Amino acid sequence: KSISHRAVMLGGIAAGTSRVRGFLSGADCHATLHALHALGCGIELQPDPTAAAAELELVIHGRGLHGLREPSAPLDCQNSGTTMRLLAGLLSGQRFASFLVGSPQLCRRPMERVVRPLRQLGAQIIGRQGGRLAPLALAGSVDRSLRGMHYDLPVASAQVKSCLLLAGLYADAPVSVREPGPTRDHSERMLRSMGARVECSGQLITIEPAAALQPLT
């Protein structure tokens, strides 16, 4: 599930076509799939030619780091906290406004853990209770890039870390995150495989601003 979310988002901003096998076809991952489609990414489900059984391969036609389009309606994250928190990082660096909505249950879940550091990066985000709760409105970085920074995570969280790494792709200087303890490193591995400069030193993860990402294969 964790890898499926990230594969769709990273494939959507890659410079070319990504092919993903083993995609988890659950409601949360489909929320991410629908969101990236609404952002202009062409996504197809095709038979997997390498699989012995009748499995499907996800084909994602990436639009590049700066090729996503402004959605015509709010992006419905349904009940997926991963979708909303990771999209908040990805969309903070875009040149357009976007709105993240979700189920009543999702709108009761805490979002301040990503809103606070994204605001420190320079993102303009509005939400209920000062940004603690969704829906979230992101103004985008129309006239400037996000800025680099160092952030110490108060609580170990792969979602918050990944959110900041995605935003860091669009910053004007490196973004580093220090974890108080180990978390899943799927984002770091996938970003590095796509050509992003990601360095890990103990619990410190640093990402450099990127010009382009290679497709996932």
PDB file of N, CA and C in Angstrom, residues 70-145:
ATOM      1  N   GLU A  70      -3.795  22.354 -13.295  1.00  0.00           N
ATOM      2  CA  GLU A  70      -4.691  22.762 -12.209  1.00  0.00           C
ATOM      3  C   GLU A  70      -5.983  21.959 -12.291  1.00  0.00           C
ATOM      4  N   PRO A  71      -6.382  21.288 -11.218  1.00  0.00           N
ATOM      5  CA  PRO A  71      -7.616  20.497 -11.275  1.00  0.00           C
ATOM      6  C   PRO A  71      -8.839  21.399 -11.341  1.00  0.00           C
ATOM      7  N   SER A  72      -9.863  20.920 -12.020  1.00  0.00           N
ATOM      8  CA  SER A  72     -11.087  21.712 -12.195  1.00  0.00           C
ATOM      9  C   SER A  72     -12.030  21.594 -11.007  1.00  0.00           C
ATOM     10  N   ALA A  73     -11.731  20.720 -10.069  1.00  0.00           N
ATOM     11  CA  ALA A  73     -12.567  20.514  -8.882  1.00  0.00           C
ATOM     12  C   ALA A  73     -11.669  20.110  -7.722  1.00  0.00           C
ATOM     13  N   PRO A  74     -12.160  20.197  -6.484  1.00  0.00           N
ATOM     14  CA  PRO A  74     -11.357  19.726  -5.353  1.00  0.00           C
ATOM     15  C   PRO A  74     -10.952  18.267  -5.531  1.00  0.00           C
ATOM     16  N   LEU A  75      -9.773  17.931  -5.048  1.00  0.00           N
ATOM     17  CA  LEU A  75      -9.285  16.563  -5.131  1.00  0.00           C
ATOM     18  C   LEU A  75      -9.798  15.769  -3.933  1.00  0.00           C
ATOM     19  N   ASP A  76     -10.561  14.731  -4.206  1.00  0.00           N
ATOM     20  CA  ASP A  76     -11.199  13.946  -3.153  1.00  0.00           C
ATOM     21  C   ASP A  76     -10.259  12.834  -2.707  1.00  0.00           C
ATOM     22  N   CYS A  77      -9.740  12.977  -1.517  1.00  0.00           N
ATOM     23  CA  CYS A  77      -8.827  11.973  -0.957  1.00  0.00           C
ATOM     24  C   CYS A  77      -9.582  10.839  -0.285  1.00  0.00           C
ATOM     25  N   GLN A  78     -10.903  10.912  -0.329  1.00  0.00           N
ATOM     26  CA  GLN A  78     -11.779   9.895   0.248  1.00  0.00           C
ATOM     27  C   GLN A  78     -11.425   9.680   1.719  1.00  0.00           C
ATOM     28  N   ASN A  79     -11.005   8.487   2.085  1.00  0.00           N
ATOM     29  CA  ASN A  79     -10.686   8.232   3.500  1.00  0.00           C
ATOM     30  C   ASN A  79      -9.197   7.990   3.700  1.00  0.00           C
ATOM     31  N   SER A  80      -8.384   8.460   2.755  1.00  0.00           N
ATOM     32  CA  SER A  80      -6.958   8.135   2.760  1.00  0.00           C
ATOM     33  C   SER A  80      -6.110   9.272   3.301  1.00  0.00           C
ATOM     34  N   GLY A  81      -5.610   9.102   4.510  1.00  0.00           N
ATOM     35  CA  GLY A  81      -4.714  10.095   5.087  1.00  0.00           C
ATOM     36  C   GLY A  81      -3.399  10.176   4.339  1.00  0.00           C
ATOM     37  N   THR A  82      -2.903   9.039   3.839  1.00  0.00           N
ATOM     38  CA  THR A  82      -1.654   9.055   3.076  1.00  0.00           C
ATOM     39  C   THR A  82      -1.808   9.902   1.824  1.00  0.00           C
ATOM     40  N   THR A  83      -2.932   9.746   1.131  1.00  0.00           N
ATOM     41  CA  THR A  83      -3.174  10.534  -0.079  1.00  0.00           C
ATOM     42  C   THR A  83      -3.130  12.018   0.233  1.00  0.00           C
ATOM     43  N   MET A  84      -3.836  12.441   1.270  1.00  0.00           N
ATOM     44  CA  MET A  84      -3.920  13.864   1.578  1.00  0.00           C
ATOM     45  C   MET A  84      -2.576  14.415   2.040  1.00  0.00           C
ATOM     46  N   ARG A  85      -1.889  13.718   2.907  1.00  0.00           N
ATOM     47  CA  ARG A  85      -0.643  14.257   3.458  1.00  0.00           C
ATOM     48  C   ARG A  85       0.464  14.302   2.404  1.00  0.00           C
ATOM     49  N   LEU A  86       0.562  13.275   1.566  1.00  0.00           N
ATOM     50  CA  LEU A  86       1.586  13.298   0.523  1.00  0.00           C
ATOM     51  C   LEU A  86       1.245  14.301  -0.576  1.00  0.00           C
ATOM     52  N   LEU A  87      -0.030  14.386  -0.940  1.00  0.00           N
ATOM     53  CA  LEU A  87      -0.422  15.370  -1.954  1.00  0.00           C
ATOM     54  C   LEU A  87      -0.165  16.795  -1.473  1.00  0.00           C
ATOM     55  N   ALA A  88      -0.328  17.032  -0.176  1.00  0.00           N
ATOM     56  CA  ALA A  88      -0.067  18.379   0.343  1.00  0.00           C
ATOM     57  C   ALA A  88       1.367  18.786   0.053  1.00  0.00           C
ATOM     58  N   GLY A  89       2.308  17.861   0.195  1.00  0.00           N
ATOM     59  CA  GLY A  89       3.698  18.167  -0.116  1.00  0.00           C
ATOM     60  C   GLY A  89       3.921  18.360  -1.600  1.00  0.00           C
ATOM     61  N   LEU A  90       3.376  17.464  -2.402  1.00  0.00           N
ATOM     62  CA  LEU A  90       3.545  17.544  -3.851  1.00  0.00           C
ATOM     63  C   LEU A  90       2.938  18.818  -4.424  1.00  0.00           C
ATOM     64  N   LEU A  91       1.752  19.177  -3.957  1.00  0.00           N
ATOM     65  CA  LEU A  91       1.039  20.321  -4.524  1.00  0.00           C
ATOM     66  C   LEU A  91       1.526  21.660  -3.986  1.00  0.00           C
ATOM     67  N   SER A  92       2.235  21.645  -2.873  1.00  0.00           N
ATOM     68  CA  SER A  92       2.768  22.906  -2.339  1.00  0.00           C
ATOM     69  C   SER A  92       3.747  23.558  -3.300  1.00  0.00           C
ATOM     70  N   GLY A  93       4.410  22.761  -4.114  1.00  0.00           N
ATOM     71  CA  GLY A  93       5.403  23.301  -5.031  1.00  0.00           C
ATOM     72  C   GLY A  93       4.889  23.593  -6.425  1.00  0.00           C
ATOM     73  N   GLN A  94       3.594  23.372  -6.664  1.00  0.00           N
ATOM     74  CA  GLN A  94       3.049  23.620  -7.999  1.00  0.00           C
ATOM     75  C   GLN A  94       2.737  25.100  -8.193  1.00  0.00           C
ATOM     76  N   ARG A  95       2.488  25.474  -9.440  1.00  0.00           N
ATOM     77  CA  ARG A  95       2.235  26.870  -9.798  1.00  0.00           C
ATOM     78  C   ARG A  95       0.746  27.201  -9.837  1.00  0.00           C
ATOM     79  N   PHE A  96      -0.067  26.353  -9.240  1.00  0.00           N
ATOM     80  CA  PHE A  96      -1.513  26.573  -9.279  1.00  0.00           C
ATOM     81  C   PHE A  96      -2.122  26.247  -7.918  1.00  0.00           C
ATOM     82  N   ALA A  97      -3.345  26.701  -7.731  1.00  0.00           N
ATOM     83  CA  ALA A  97      -4.061  26.433  -6.486  1.00  0.00           C
ATOM     84  C   ALA A  97      -4.727  25.063  -6.553  1.00  0.00           C
ATOM     85  N   SER A  98      -4.889  24.446  -5.400  1.00  0.00           N
ATOM     86  CA  SER A  98      -5.575  23.161  -5.334  1.00  0.00           C
ATOM     87  C   SER A  98      -6.261  23.027  -3.978  1.00  0.00           C
ATOM     88  N   PHE A  99      -7.253  22.144  -3.942  1.00  0.00           N
ATOM     89  CA  PHE A  99      -8.051  21.951  -2.734  1.00  0.00           C
ATOM     90  C   PHE A  99      -8.150  20.455  -2.447  1.00  0.00           C
ATOM     91  N   LEU A 100      -7.866  20.082  -1.201  1.00  0.00           N
ATOM     92  CA  LEU A 100      -7.909  18.687  -0.788  1.00  0.00           C
ATOM     93  C   LEU A 100      -9.076  18.477   0.163  1.00  0.00           C
ATOM     94  N   VAL A 101      -9.967  17.585  -0.226  1.00  0.00           N
ATOM     95  CA  VAL A 101     -11.134  17.271   0.593  1.00  0.00           C
ATOM     96  C   VAL A 101     -11.131  15.768   0.853  1.00  0.00           C
ATOM     97  N   GLY A 102     -12.058  15.320   1.696  1.00  0.00           N
ATOM     98  CA  GLY A 102     -12.117  13.903   1.998  1.00  0.00           C
ATOM     99  C   GLY A 102     -13.378  13.552   2.757  1.00  0.00           C
ATOM    100  N   SER A 103     -13.432  12.343   3.233  1.00  0.00           N
ATOM    101  CA  SER A 103     -14.588  11.862   3.980  1.00  0.00           C
ATOM    102  C   SER A 103     -14.695  12.591   5.317  1.00  0.00           C
ATOM    103  N   PRO A 104     -15.867  12.532   5.963  1.00  0.00           N
ATOM    104  CA  PRO A 104     -15.982  13.132   7.298  1.00  0.00           C
ATOM    105  C   PRO A 104     -14.941  12.583   8.277  1.00  0.00           C
ATOM    106  N   GLN A 105     -14.627  11.288   8.151  1.00  0.00           N
ATOM    107  CA  GLN A 105     -13.622  10.698   9.037  1.00  0.00           C
ATOM    108  C   GLN A 105     -12.243  11.307   8.773  1.00  0.00           C
ATOM    109  N   LEU A 106     -11.885  11.471   7.502  1.00  0.00           N
ATOM    110  CA  LEU A 106     -10.588  12.047   7.174  1.00  0.00           C
ATOM    111  C   LEU A 106     -10.494  13.492   7.640  1.00  0.00           C
ATOM    112  N   CYS A 107     -11.596  14.206   7.546  1.00  0.00           N
ATOM    113  CA  CYS A 107     -11.594  15.615   7.949  1.00  0.00           C
ATOM    114  C   CYS A 107     -11.524  15.795   9.455  1.00  0.00           C
ATOM    115  N   ARG A 108     -11.534  14.709  10.199  1.00  0.00           N
ATOM    116  CA  ARG A 108     -11.322  14.776  11.643  1.00  0.00           C
ATOM    117  C   ARG A 108      -9.894  14.360  12.024  1.00  0.00           C
ATOM    118  N   ARG A 109      -9.128  13.916  11.056  1.00  0.00           N
ATOM    119  CA  ARG A 109      -7.767  13.444  11.348  1.00  0.00           C
ATOM    120  C   ARG A 109      -6.779  14.605  11.287  1.00  0.00           C
ATOM    121  N   PRO A 110      -5.711  14.570  12.099  1.00  0.00           N
ATOM    122  CA  PRO A 110      -4.801  15.716  12.202  1.00  0.00           C
ATOM    123  C   PRO A 110      -3.975  15.936  10.937  1.00  0.00           C
ATOM    124  N   MET A 111      -3.945  17.180  10.480  1.00  0.00           N
ATOM    125  CA  MET A 111      -3.145  17.559   9.313  1.00  0.00           C
ATOM    126  C   MET A 111      -2.063  18.580   9.673  1.00  0.00           C
ATOM    127  N   GLU A 112      -2.085  19.055  10.919  1.00  0.00           N
ATOM    128  CA  GLU A 112      -1.107  20.064  11.321  1.00  0.00           C
ATOM    129  C   GLU A 112       0.316  19.528  11.232  1.00  0.00           C
ATOM    130  N   ARG A 113       0.484  18.236  11.366  1.00  0.00           N
ATOM    131  CA  ARG A 113       1.829  17.650  11.332  1.00  0.00           C
ATOM    132  C   ARG A 113       2.509  17.846   9.976  1.00  0.00           C
ATOM    133  N   VAL A 114       1.716  18.013   8.898  1.00  0.00           N
ATOM    134  CA  VAL A 114       2.327  18.348   7.611  1.00  0.00           C
ATOM    135  C   VAL A 114       2.164  19.830   7.284  1.00  0.00           C
ATOM    136  N   VAL A 115       1.091  20.438   7.729  1.00  0.00           N
ATOM    137  CA  VAL A 115       0.849  21.854   7.415  1.00  0.00           C
ATOM    138  C   VAL A 115       1.927  22.738   8.040  1.00  0.00           C
ATOM    139  N   ARG A 116       2.289  22.468   9.296  1.00  0.00           N
ATOM    140  CA  ARG A 116       3.268  23.324   9.977  1.00  0.00           C
ATOM    141  C   ARG A 116       4.617  23.355   9.244  1.00  0.00           C
ATOM    142  N   PRO A 117       5.257  22.203   8.963  1.00  0.00           N
ATOM    143  CA  PRO A 117       6.538  22.283   8.261  1.00  0.00           C
ATOM    144  C   PRO A 117       6.416  22.789   6.826  1.00  0.00           C
ATOM    145  N   LEU A 118       5.310  22.503   6.151  1.00  0.00           N
ATOM    146  CA  LEU A 118       5.146  23.024   4.795  1.00  0.00           C
ATOM    147  C   LEU A 118       5.053  24.546   4.802  1.00  0.00           C
ATOM    148  N   ARG A 119       4.422  25.087   5.799  1.00  0.00           N
ATOM    149  CA  ARG A 119       4.380  26.550   5.918  1.00  0.00           C
ATOM    150  C   ARG A 119       5.772  27.116   6.163  1.00  0.00           C
ATOM    151  N   GLN A 120       6.593  26.390   6.905  1.00  0.00           N
ATOM    152  CA  GLN A 120       7.965  26.845   7.126  1.00  0.00           C
ATOM    153  C   GLN A 120       8.770  26.822   5.828  1.00  0.00           C
ATOM    154  N   LEU A 121       8.405  25.935   4.915  1.00  0.00           N
ATOM    155  CA  LEU A 121       9.034  25.897   3.596  1.00  0.00           C
ATOM    156  C   LEU A 121       8.568  27.050   2.699  1.00  0.00           C
ATOM    157  N   GLY A 122       7.502  27.732   3.130  1.00  0.00           N
ATOM    158  CA  GLY A 122       6.967  28.838   2.340  1.00  0.00           C
ATOM    159  C   GLY A 122       5.642  28.548   1.676  1.00  0.00           C
ATOM    160  N   ALA A 123       5.085  27.366   1.914  1.00  0.00           N
ATOM    161  CA  ALA A 123       3.794  27.025   1.325  1.00  0.00           C
ATOM    162  C   ALA A 123       2.677  27.834   1.983  1.00  0.00           C
ATOM    163  N   GLN A 124       1.701  28.200   1.179  1.00  0.00           N
ATOM    164  CA  GLN A 124       0.528  28.918   1.679  1.00  0.00           C
ATOM    165  C   GLN A 124      -0.636  27.932   1.752  1.00  0.00           C
ATOM    166  N   ILE A 125      -1.027  27.585   2.966  1.00  0.00           N
ATOM    167  CA  ILE A 125      -2.051  26.565   3.184  1.00  0.00           C
ATOM    168  C   ILE A 125      -3.083  27.097   4.170  1.00  0.00           C
ATOM    169  N   ILE A 126      -4.335  26.899   3.841  1.00  0.00           N
ATOM    170  CA  ILE A 126      -5.442  27.272   4.721  1.00  0.00           C
ATOM    171  C   ILE A 126      -6.257  26.013   5.010  1.00  0.00           C
ATOM    172  N   GLY A 127      -6.639  25.830   6.257  1.00  0.00           N
ATOM    173  CA  GLY A 127      -7.486  24.706   6.627  1.00  0.00           C
ATOM    174  C   GLY A 127      -8.321  25.054   7.837  1.00  0.00           C
ATOM    175  N   ARG A 128      -9.192  24.164   8.189  1.00  0.00           N
ATOM    176  CA  ARG A 128     -10.014  24.391   9.379  1.00  0.00           C
ATOM    177  C   ARG A 128      -9.150  24.394  10.629  1.00  0.00           C
ATOM    178  N   GLN A 129      -9.571  25.157  11.609  1.00  0.00           N
ATOM    179  CA  GLN A 129      -8.862  25.288  12.886  1.00  0.00           C
ATOM    180  C   GLN A 129      -7.400  25.662  12.659  1.00  0.00           C
ATOM    181  N   GLY A 130      -7.192  26.646  11.775  1.00  0.00           N
ATOM    182  CA  GLY A 130      -5.853  27.149  11.531  1.00  0.00           C
ATOM    183  C   GLY A 130      -4.957  26.210  10.756  1.00  0.00           C
ATOM    184  N   GLY A 131      -5.549  25.238  10.070  1.00  0.00           N
ATOM    185  CA  GLY A 131      -4.774  24.271   9.313  1.00  0.00           C
ATOM    186  C   GLY A 131      -4.625  22.937   9.999  1.00  0.00           C
ATOM    187  N   ARG A 132      -5.230  22.790  11.153  1.00  0.00           N
ATOM    188  CA  ARG A 132      -5.149  21.514  11.878  1.00  0.00           C
ATOM    189  C   ARG A 132      -5.963  20.432  11.198  1.00  0.00           C
ATOM    190  N   LEU A 133      -7.041  20.842  10.513  1.00  0.00           N
ATOM    191  CA  LEU A 133      -7.957  19.859   9.938  1.00  0.00           C
ATOM    192  C   LEU A 133      -8.265  20.195   8.485  1.00  0.00           C
ATOM    193  N   ALA A 134      -8.587  19.156   7.713  1.00  0.00           N
ATOM    194  CA  ALA A 134      -9.050  19.324   6.334  1.00  0.00           C
ATOM    195  C   ALA A 134     -10.518  19.756   6.344  1.00  0.00           C
ATOM    196  N   PRO A 135     -10.973  20.292   5.192  1.00  0.00           N
ATOM    197  CA  PRO A 135     -10.305  20.453   3.901  1.00  0.00           C
ATOM    198  C   PRO A 135      -9.125  21.442   3.965  1.00  0.00           C
ATOM    199  N   LEU A 136      -8.190  21.249   3.016  1.00  0.00           N
ATOM    200  CA  LEU A 136      -7.020  22.110   2.912  1.00  0.00           C
ATOM    201  C   LEU A 136      -7.015  22.815   1.566  1.00  0.00           C
ATOM    202  N   ALA A 137      -6.687  24.099   1.583  1.00  0.00           N
ATOM    203  CA  ALA A 137      -6.529  24.879   0.357  1.00  0.00           C
ATOM    204  C   ALA A 137      -5.072  25.274   0.231  1.00  0.00           C
ATOM    205  N   LEU A 138      -4.466  24.967  -0.923  1.00  0.00           N
ATOM    206  CA  LEU A 138      -3.056  25.276  -1.167  1.00  0.00           C
ATOM    207  C   LEU A 138      -2.970  26.295  -2.292  1.00  0.00           C
ATOM    208  N   ALA A 139      -2.347  27.429  -2.006  1.00  0.00           N
ATOM    209  CA  ALA A 139      -2.282  28.503  -2.992  1.00  0.00           C
ATOM    210  C   ALA A 139      -1.292  28.208  -4.103  1.00  0.00           C
ATOM    211  N   GLY A 140      -0.318  27.313  -3.867  1.00  0.00           N
ATOM    212  CA  GLY A 140       0.724  27.078  -4.853  1.00  0.00           C
ATOM    213  C   GLY A 140       1.804  28.155  -4.772  1.00  0.00           C
ATOM    214  N   SER A 141       2.936  27.881  -5.387  1.00  0.00           N
ATOM    215  CA  SER A 141       4.063  28.824  -5.347  1.00  0.00           C
ATOM    216  C   SER A 141       4.157  29.522  -6.700  1.00  0.00           C
ATOM    217  N   VAL A 142       3.266  30.460  -6.927  1.00  0.00           N
ATOM    218  CA  VAL A 142       3.135  31.086  -8.236  1.00  0.00           C
ATOM    219  C   VAL A 142       4.369  31.904  -8.598  1.00  0.00           C
ATOM    220  N   ASP A 143       4.848  32.724  -7.695  1.00  0.00           N
ATOM    221  CA  ASP A 143       5.927  33.668  -8.012  1.00  0.00           C
ATOM    222  C   ASP A 143       7.282  33.277  -7.436  1.00  0.00           C
ATOM    223  N   ARG A 144       7.367  32.159  -6.725  1.00  0.00           N
ATOM    224  CA  ARG A 144       8.630  31.816  -6.092  1.00  0.00           C
ATOM    225  C   ARG A 144       8.660  30.331  -5.825  1.00  0.00           C
ATOM    226  N   SER A 145       9.868  29.852  -5.589  1.00  0.00           N
ATOM    227  CA  SER A 145      10.030  28.456  -5.202  1.00  0.00           C
ATOM    228  C   SER A 145       9.850  28.333  -3.693  1.00  0.00           C
TER     229      SER A 145
END
